[in-house]
């Protein structure tokens, strides 16, 4: 039988608000254990939570970016369970009235992935096992999270990865989270089931907890899917359970049975008041939202005529996209857009050693200077090669365009001057000209070489070649 | 009394230090038989008093509560001073932060004498579930002080503090105040910050004063009822009550809740009838009213309070603070043993009950239904307040219980809260005022219930009774004050 994969995701995203969700402590990653704590986030007797308004705003922004509806009224609930990293023995979360609901994400294959809900909650601390003892670090306790719950709409593991990448990009774009999987600011629980292809009845699912890399998600889902198919093929039934992916051996295994039997005894958090988000507040947040990745991508391809792959690279990081757009803001031609894209992707990106540097995009060239450079290139006052070399120098020294390129340099490559030099080249190398005219194509190279030597390499070689060929044809060598 | 003591200090007839010393001596002398204090902060108190004295020497003015010796119930967080909720599980716990109300009073140089006895985690109505043993009734030590704020009521009645702050979840201020012949004010839910009050049932808990007179209750309430950003359910009082307590009450409409009166003992009924007569003579219009849903208030209370308590008390696991058993095999074993040894019987009973009513499959039948009834009770009160300014009831159906009586029959003990519990369910303010004695010489109190944030009105009505009777019930019960004023 042919089976179809069904996947749903619960994604936890740590919000990058400066302070925690219910107290004033910093949310900074790292820090000595238990130094980002106060009576509230370690749950000392008598303390009370106070909702950080920024968390609601960030979560609403996330909801809007994922096409969700925003609940005018929502509330916080207590999710009761005992674990040493949870100092109050309950997590303040949202149970039946989430802040955002009914959204979706559009994948590149045209499929829509439904978002059931997004709710806000507090993160727990961290257990550190060391030398047979267990220590608790509550620095992470109370860091704000949003949980994004998708519908079971994924039918292929690559869809899962694309969705997560898109989620990551989007959250970074609207600056609500850095979504670093390795630091745990993006974590994922994956619900996996299989059903006969064409069926509309879902199979029994298992939940793989706490996935923290795209690669592991790929492998875990693939493994879990095959495991379930094997069970069904051999006439068995899948057991609904919580699994853990053992990355080192590449298998999934059930977690302790108790995890499934949780009764969280949800009830409304009596220490907090209801959350009301007015239409005006939602509009205000919406009006401050930047253009999102998918819209930029479309624009780059359709408006600027940038090839899709290049457009993706430019739009991926907001700072890169901003530099690109600012630089070509006043440009007139499609060629300038392309030139700009090429210079960024080839020259500027080669200076970066990591994706992080790319994202930060800290360079010593302003978009104004970049525009000047692009204009010279567009007006053919400098060659592509010259543009690259100039940009490299600008990046290294922080100099301005006209500190590097002098008036003389510019004259050296104007079309009139180039014509003069080409004529000179033919006059002084009559043999080469005749060789070319008689069919020895390679002879043109030495002529171009002469021109480049005369212009100290600043001439546009392709243009020089064309001019040389024209003159040879004209003068009938 | 607060007013007079303040004048005494200002006129330098007595120094704050002398005053504090008098109270400390009285505690050392009297409290062995009353057991109202569980922790004495003598050094701290004297230091505060010295600050006040030096201010007075420099000719500076002092505020109304400045330099006055008082006490806090042991569930109000005090930085550097133990806060145990009279539970073994919090043995050794010394908070690192101050409750909002204590911060206000500390800034005013109020002289904290110590922390007073209470039922463990405020669960009880006798003070006897305290791990330190119960506080006794100063009128007769064979009787309980009441609960849960029994220590505060006992101390204030015996003149071991000028006033005290307790907490009231289902009557825990008003009932002991009534048992000990003192005034107890349970403010509107949201009038006084709960920040730093160790939670029992968060949607019902409220901090309030126990004092010897209504005037004092008004003065203390006015100081502590400030808005607090740390407690988003707290709005603070809408006005100062003190300027209203002497307002004329003729023509005021008082509804007497007959269901509650009918439940009361003969002695209590008789006293409350005299109260009604007094009000009629003062020109109030008194009518009997019915609040039929209040019959269900106790059930609602025990479901909601226990549910919230089961969650609030989950944090006592021995990991971060408080006591922890010395031997255990793993995490699970550690918290099991710690909680089994640390919590008393009544607390365990309520945690189990609360866990049960919130459990999957029972939530709708209990917790959800309780909230529906809660709304009904709130509506019934709202309707009553369309016709009446205040509602009058006995504070308790009986006077103080004999020591040891409650342990025998917890359910009948729960029933004794019938008059006070509906007020918490509806989040209303209410004050208990002494109005007589039963045949055994034990104090009787009546309760005035008002609309939300109408503390001025109930204190006004209460104060008028005190004025009318020349506060005879107050003076008679105490008598043992360090300063006869
Ligand atoms: Zn904190």
mmCIF file of C-alpha atoms in Angstrom, chain A residues 164-331:
data_model
loop_
_atom_site.group_PDB
_atom_site.id
_atom_site.type_symbol
_atom_site.label_atom_id
_atom_site.label_comp_id
_atom_site.label_asym_id
_atom_site.label_seq_id
_atom_site.Cartn_x
_atom_site.Cartn_y
_atom_site.Cartn_z
ATOM 1 C CA UNK A 164 9.927 26.345 9.743
ATOM 2 C CA UNK A 165 12.414 28.298 7.657
ATOM 3 C CA UNK A 166 9.664 30.682 6.686
ATOM 4 C CA UNK A 167 8.580 30.990 10.300
ATOM 5 C CA UNK A 168 12.146 31.725 11.306
ATOM 6 C CA UNK A 169 12.574 34.348 8.581
ATOM 7 C CA UNK A 170 9.266 35.977 9.374
ATOM 8 C CA UNK A 171 9.869 36.210 13.122
ATOM 9 C CA UNK A 172 13.289 37.737 12.464
ATOM 10 C CA UNK A 173 11.827 40.141 9.938
ATOM 11 C CA UNK A 174 9.300 41.535 12.353
ATOM 12 C CA UNK A 175 11.975 41.433 15.053
ATOM 13 C CA UNK A 176 9.980 39.488 17.611
ATOM 14 C CA UNK A 177 12.524 36.685 17.947
ATOM 15 C CA UNK A 178 15.987 35.718 16.793
ATOM 16 C CA UNK A 179 14.732 32.141 16.341
ATOM 17 C CA UNK A 180 18.080 30.493 16.997
ATOM 18 C CA UNK A 181 17.520 26.772 17.140
ATOM 19 C CA UNK A 182 20.908 26.088 18.695
ATOM 20 C CA UNK A 183 20.112 28.505 21.559
ATOM 21 C CA UNK A 184 16.640 27.074 21.932
ATOM 22 C CA UNK A 185 14.760 30.190 20.939
ATOM 23 C CA UNK A 186 13.003 28.073 18.299
ATOM 24 C CA UNK A 187 11.875 24.623 19.431
ATOM 25 C CA UNK A 188 9.510 22.250 17.864
ATOM 26 C CA UNK A 189 7.228 19.342 18.755
ATOM 27 C CA UNK A 190 6.325 17.304 15.686
ATOM 28 C CA UNK A 191 3.138 15.236 15.437
ATOM 29 C CA UNK A 192 3.524 12.438 12.909
ATOM 30 C CA UNK A 193 1.029 9.964 11.494
ATOM 31 C CA UNK A 194 0.523 8.089 8.242
ATOM 32 C CA UNK A 195 -2.586 7.146 6.303
ATOM 33 C CA UNK A 196 -3.277 5.271 3.058
ATOM 34 C CA UNK A 197 -2.755 7.655 0.148
ATOM 35 C CA UNK A 198 -6.013 9.320 -0.816
ATOM 36 C CA UNK A 199 -7.630 8.609 2.527
ATOM 37 C CA UNK A 200 -9.145 11.444 4.522
ATOM 38 C CA UNK A 201 -9.004 9.639 7.842
ATOM 39 C CA UNK A 202 -5.845 10.381 9.799
ATOM 40 C CA UNK A 203 -3.899 7.568 11.396
ATOM 41 C CA UNK A 204 -2.909 7.439 15.058
ATOM 42 C CA UNK A 205 -0.176 9.969 15.706
ATOM 43 C CA UNK A 206 2.954 10.118 17.776
ATOM 44 C CA UNK A 207 4.548 13.305 19.043
ATOM 45 C CA UNK A 208 8.292 13.821 18.745
ATOM 46 C CA UNK A 209 9.268 16.323 21.439
ATOM 47 C CA UNK A 210 11.814 19.108 21.487
ATOM 48 C CA UNK A 211 13.385 18.985 18.048
ATOM 49 C CA UNK A 212 16.149 21.528 17.675
ATOM 50 C CA UNK A 213 17.566 21.347 14.162
ATOM 51 C CA UNK A 214 16.073 21.200 10.682
ATOM 52 C CA UNK A 215 18.265 18.268 9.826
ATOM 53 C CA UNK A 216 17.112 16.269 12.825
ATOM 54 C CA UNK A 217 13.509 17.079 12.015
ATOM 55 C CA UNK A 218 13.997 15.727 8.495
ATOM 56 C CA UNK A 219 15.594 12.542 9.754
ATOM 57 C CA UNK A 220 13.225 12.042 12.684
ATOM 58 C CA UNK A 221 10.083 12.469 10.613
ATOM 59 C CA UNK A 222 11.442 10.165 7.926
ATOM 60 C CA UNK A 223 12.349 7.566 10.527
ATOM 61 C CA UNK A 224 9.062 7.846 12.389
ATOM 62 C CA UNK A 225 7.088 7.632 9.153
ATOM 63 C CA UNK A 226 8.888 4.463 8.114
ATOM 64 C CA UNK A 227 8.481 3.000 11.579
ATOM 65 C CA UNK A 228 4.741 3.580 11.519
ATOM 66 C CA UNK A 229 4.393 2.198 7.978
ATOM 67 C CA UNK A 230 6.302 -0.939 9.028
ATOM 68 C CA UNK A 231 3.946 -1.419 11.957
ATOM 69 C CA UNK A 232 0.855 -1.012 9.764
ATOM 70 C CA UNK A 233 2.257 -3.219 6.997
ATOM 71 C CA UNK A 234 2.890 -6.002 9.471
ATOM 72 C CA UNK A 235 -0.707 -5.750 10.634
ATOM 73 C CA UNK A 236 -0.039 -3.855 13.860
ATOM 74 C CA UNK A 237 -1.391 -0.597 15.206
ATOM 75 C CA UNK A 238 0.508 2.565 16.041
ATOM 76 C CA UNK A 239 0.402 3.510 19.715
ATOM 77 C CA UNK A 240 -0.302 7.141 20.514
ATOM 78 C CA UNK A 241 2.703 8.260 22.530
ATOM 79 C CA UNK A 242 5.329 10.871 23.081
ATOM 80 C CA UNK A 243 8.690 10.150 21.469
ATOM 81 C CA UNK A 244 12.161 11.495 21.694
ATOM 82 C CA UNK A 245 14.573 11.554 18.732
ATOM 83 C CA UNK A 246 17.975 10.111 19.520
ATOM 84 C CA UNK A 247 20.094 12.069 17.040
ATOM 85 C CA UNK A 248 23.280 10.086 17.599
ATOM 86 C CA UNK A 249 21.698 6.783 16.557
ATOM 87 C CA UNK A 250 19.002 8.235 14.324
ATOM 88 C CA UNK A 251 15.981 6.563 15.909
ATOM 89 C CA UNK A 252 12.895 7.687 17.778
ATOM 90 C CA UNK A 253 12.046 6.117 21.116
ATOM 91 C CA UNK A 254 9.092 6.514 23.477
ATOM 92 C CA UNK A 255 9.532 8.808 26.474
ATOM 93 C CA UNK A 256 8.357 7.632 29.883
ATOM 94 C CA UNK A 257 4.712 6.656 29.768
ATOM 95 C CA UNK A 258 3.823 9.137 32.484
ATOM 96 C CA UNK A 259 4.306 12.078 30.140
ATOM 97 C CA UNK A 260 1.134 11.093 28.324
ATOM 98 C CA UNK A 261 -1.003 10.825 31.395
ATOM 99 C CA UNK A 262 -0.704 14.525 32.307
ATOM 100 C CA UNK A 263 -3.797 16.176 33.650
ATOM 101 C CA UNK A 264 -2.826 19.827 33.708
ATOM 102 C CA UNK A 265 -5.860 20.949 35.714
ATOM 103 C CA UNK A 266 -6.122 24.192 33.751
ATOM 104 C CA UNK A 267 -7.981 27.064 35.332
ATOM 105 C CA UNK A 268 -8.005 30.824 34.855
ATOM 106 C CA UNK A 269 -5.018 32.591 36.441
ATOM 107 C CA UNK A 270 -6.647 34.582 39.262
ATOM 108 C CA UNK A 271 -3.615 36.841 39.703
ATOM 109 C CA UNK A 272 -3.975 38.390 36.243
ATOM 110 C CA UNK A 273 -6.755 40.326 34.588
ATOM 111 C CA UNK A 274 -8.209 39.541 31.168
ATOM 112 C CA UNK A 275 -6.342 40.720 28.083
ATOM 113 C CA UNK A 276 -8.211 43.070 25.789
ATOM 114 C CA UNK A 277 -6.675 44.031 22.456
ATOM 115 C CA UNK A 278 -8.726 46.647 20.618
ATOM 116 C CA UNK A 279 -9.051 46.875 16.847
ATOM 117 C CA UNK A 280 -7.184 50.195 17.051
ATOM 118 C CA UNK A 281 -4.272 48.547 18.851
ATOM 119 C CA UNK A 282 -4.137 45.802 16.239
ATOM 120 C CA UNK A 283 -4.193 48.394 13.465
ATOM 121 C CA UNK A 284 -1.428 50.324 15.161
ATOM 122 C CA UNK A 285 0.754 47.212 15.353
ATOM 123 C CA UNK A 286 -0.109 46.318 11.763
ATOM 124 C CA UNK A 287 0.852 49.789 10.548
ATOM 125 C CA UNK A 288 4.287 49.450 12.112
ATOM 126 C CA UNK A 289 4.995 46.057 10.558
ATOM 127 C CA UNK A 290 7.752 45.945 7.954
ATOM 128 C CA UNK A 291 7.195 44.428 4.508
ATOM 129 C CA UNK A 292 7.496 40.677 4.957
ATOM 130 C CA UNK A 293 9.896 38.313 3.219
ATOM 131 C CA UNK A 294 7.428 36.755 0.807
ATOM 132 C CA UNK A 295 6.217 40.114 -0.418
ATOM 133 C CA UNK A 296 9.771 41.377 -0.875
ATOM 134 C CA UNK A 297 10.695 38.256 -2.780
ATOM 135 C CA UNK A 298 7.825 38.792 -5.196
ATOM 136 C CA UNK A 299 8.725 42.393 -5.671
ATOM 137 C CA UNK A 300 12.400 41.696 -6.350
ATOM 138 C CA UNK A 301 11.539 39.134 -8.990
ATOM 139 C CA UNK A 302 8.695 40.985 -10.698
ATOM 140 C CA UNK A 303 9.706 44.606 -10.295
ATOM 141 C CA UNK A 304 13.479 44.509 -10.228
ATOM 142 C CA UNK A 305 13.747 41.453 -12.507
ATOM 143 C CA UNK A 306 16.241 39.790 -10.192
ATOM 144 C CA UNK A 307 16.572 36.025 -10.699
ATOM 145 C CA UNK A 308 14.612 34.103 -8.028
ATOM 146 C CA UNK A 309 17.626 32.562 -6.304
ATOM 147 C CA UNK A 310 19.424 35.901 -6.056
ATOM 148 C CA UNK A 311 16.254 37.602 -4.889
ATOM 149 C CA UNK A 312 15.901 35.028 -2.128
ATOM 150 C CA UNK A 313 19.428 35.725 -0.914
ATOM 151 C CA UNK A 314 18.828 39.471 -0.907
ATOM 152 C CA UNK A 315 15.472 39.292 0.832
ATOM 153 C CA UNK A 316 16.459 36.704 3.409
ATOM 154 C CA UNK A 317 17.945 39.216 5.827
ATOM 155 C CA UNK A 318 16.240 42.465 6.518
ATOM 156 C CA UNK A 319 19.427 44.521 6.700
ATOM 157 C CA UNK A 320 20.643 43.192 3.358
ATOM 158 C CA UNK A 321 17.282 43.916 1.774
ATOM 159 C CA UNK A 322 17.266 47.405 3.201
ATOM 160 C CA UNK A 323 20.751 48.168 1.853
ATOM 161 C CA UNK A 324 19.784 46.817 -1.531
ATOM 162 C CA UNK A 325 16.574 48.809 -1.699
ATOM 163 C CA UNK A 326 18.165 52.018 -0.423
ATOM 164 C CA UNK A 327 21.001 51.711 -2.926
ATOM 165 C CA UNK A 328 18.750 51.306 -5.954
ATOM 166 C CA UNK A 329 16.085 53.708 -4.724
ATOM 167 C CA UNK A 330 17.117 56.361 -7.259
ATOM 168 C CA UNK A 331 18.450 54.031 -9.907
#
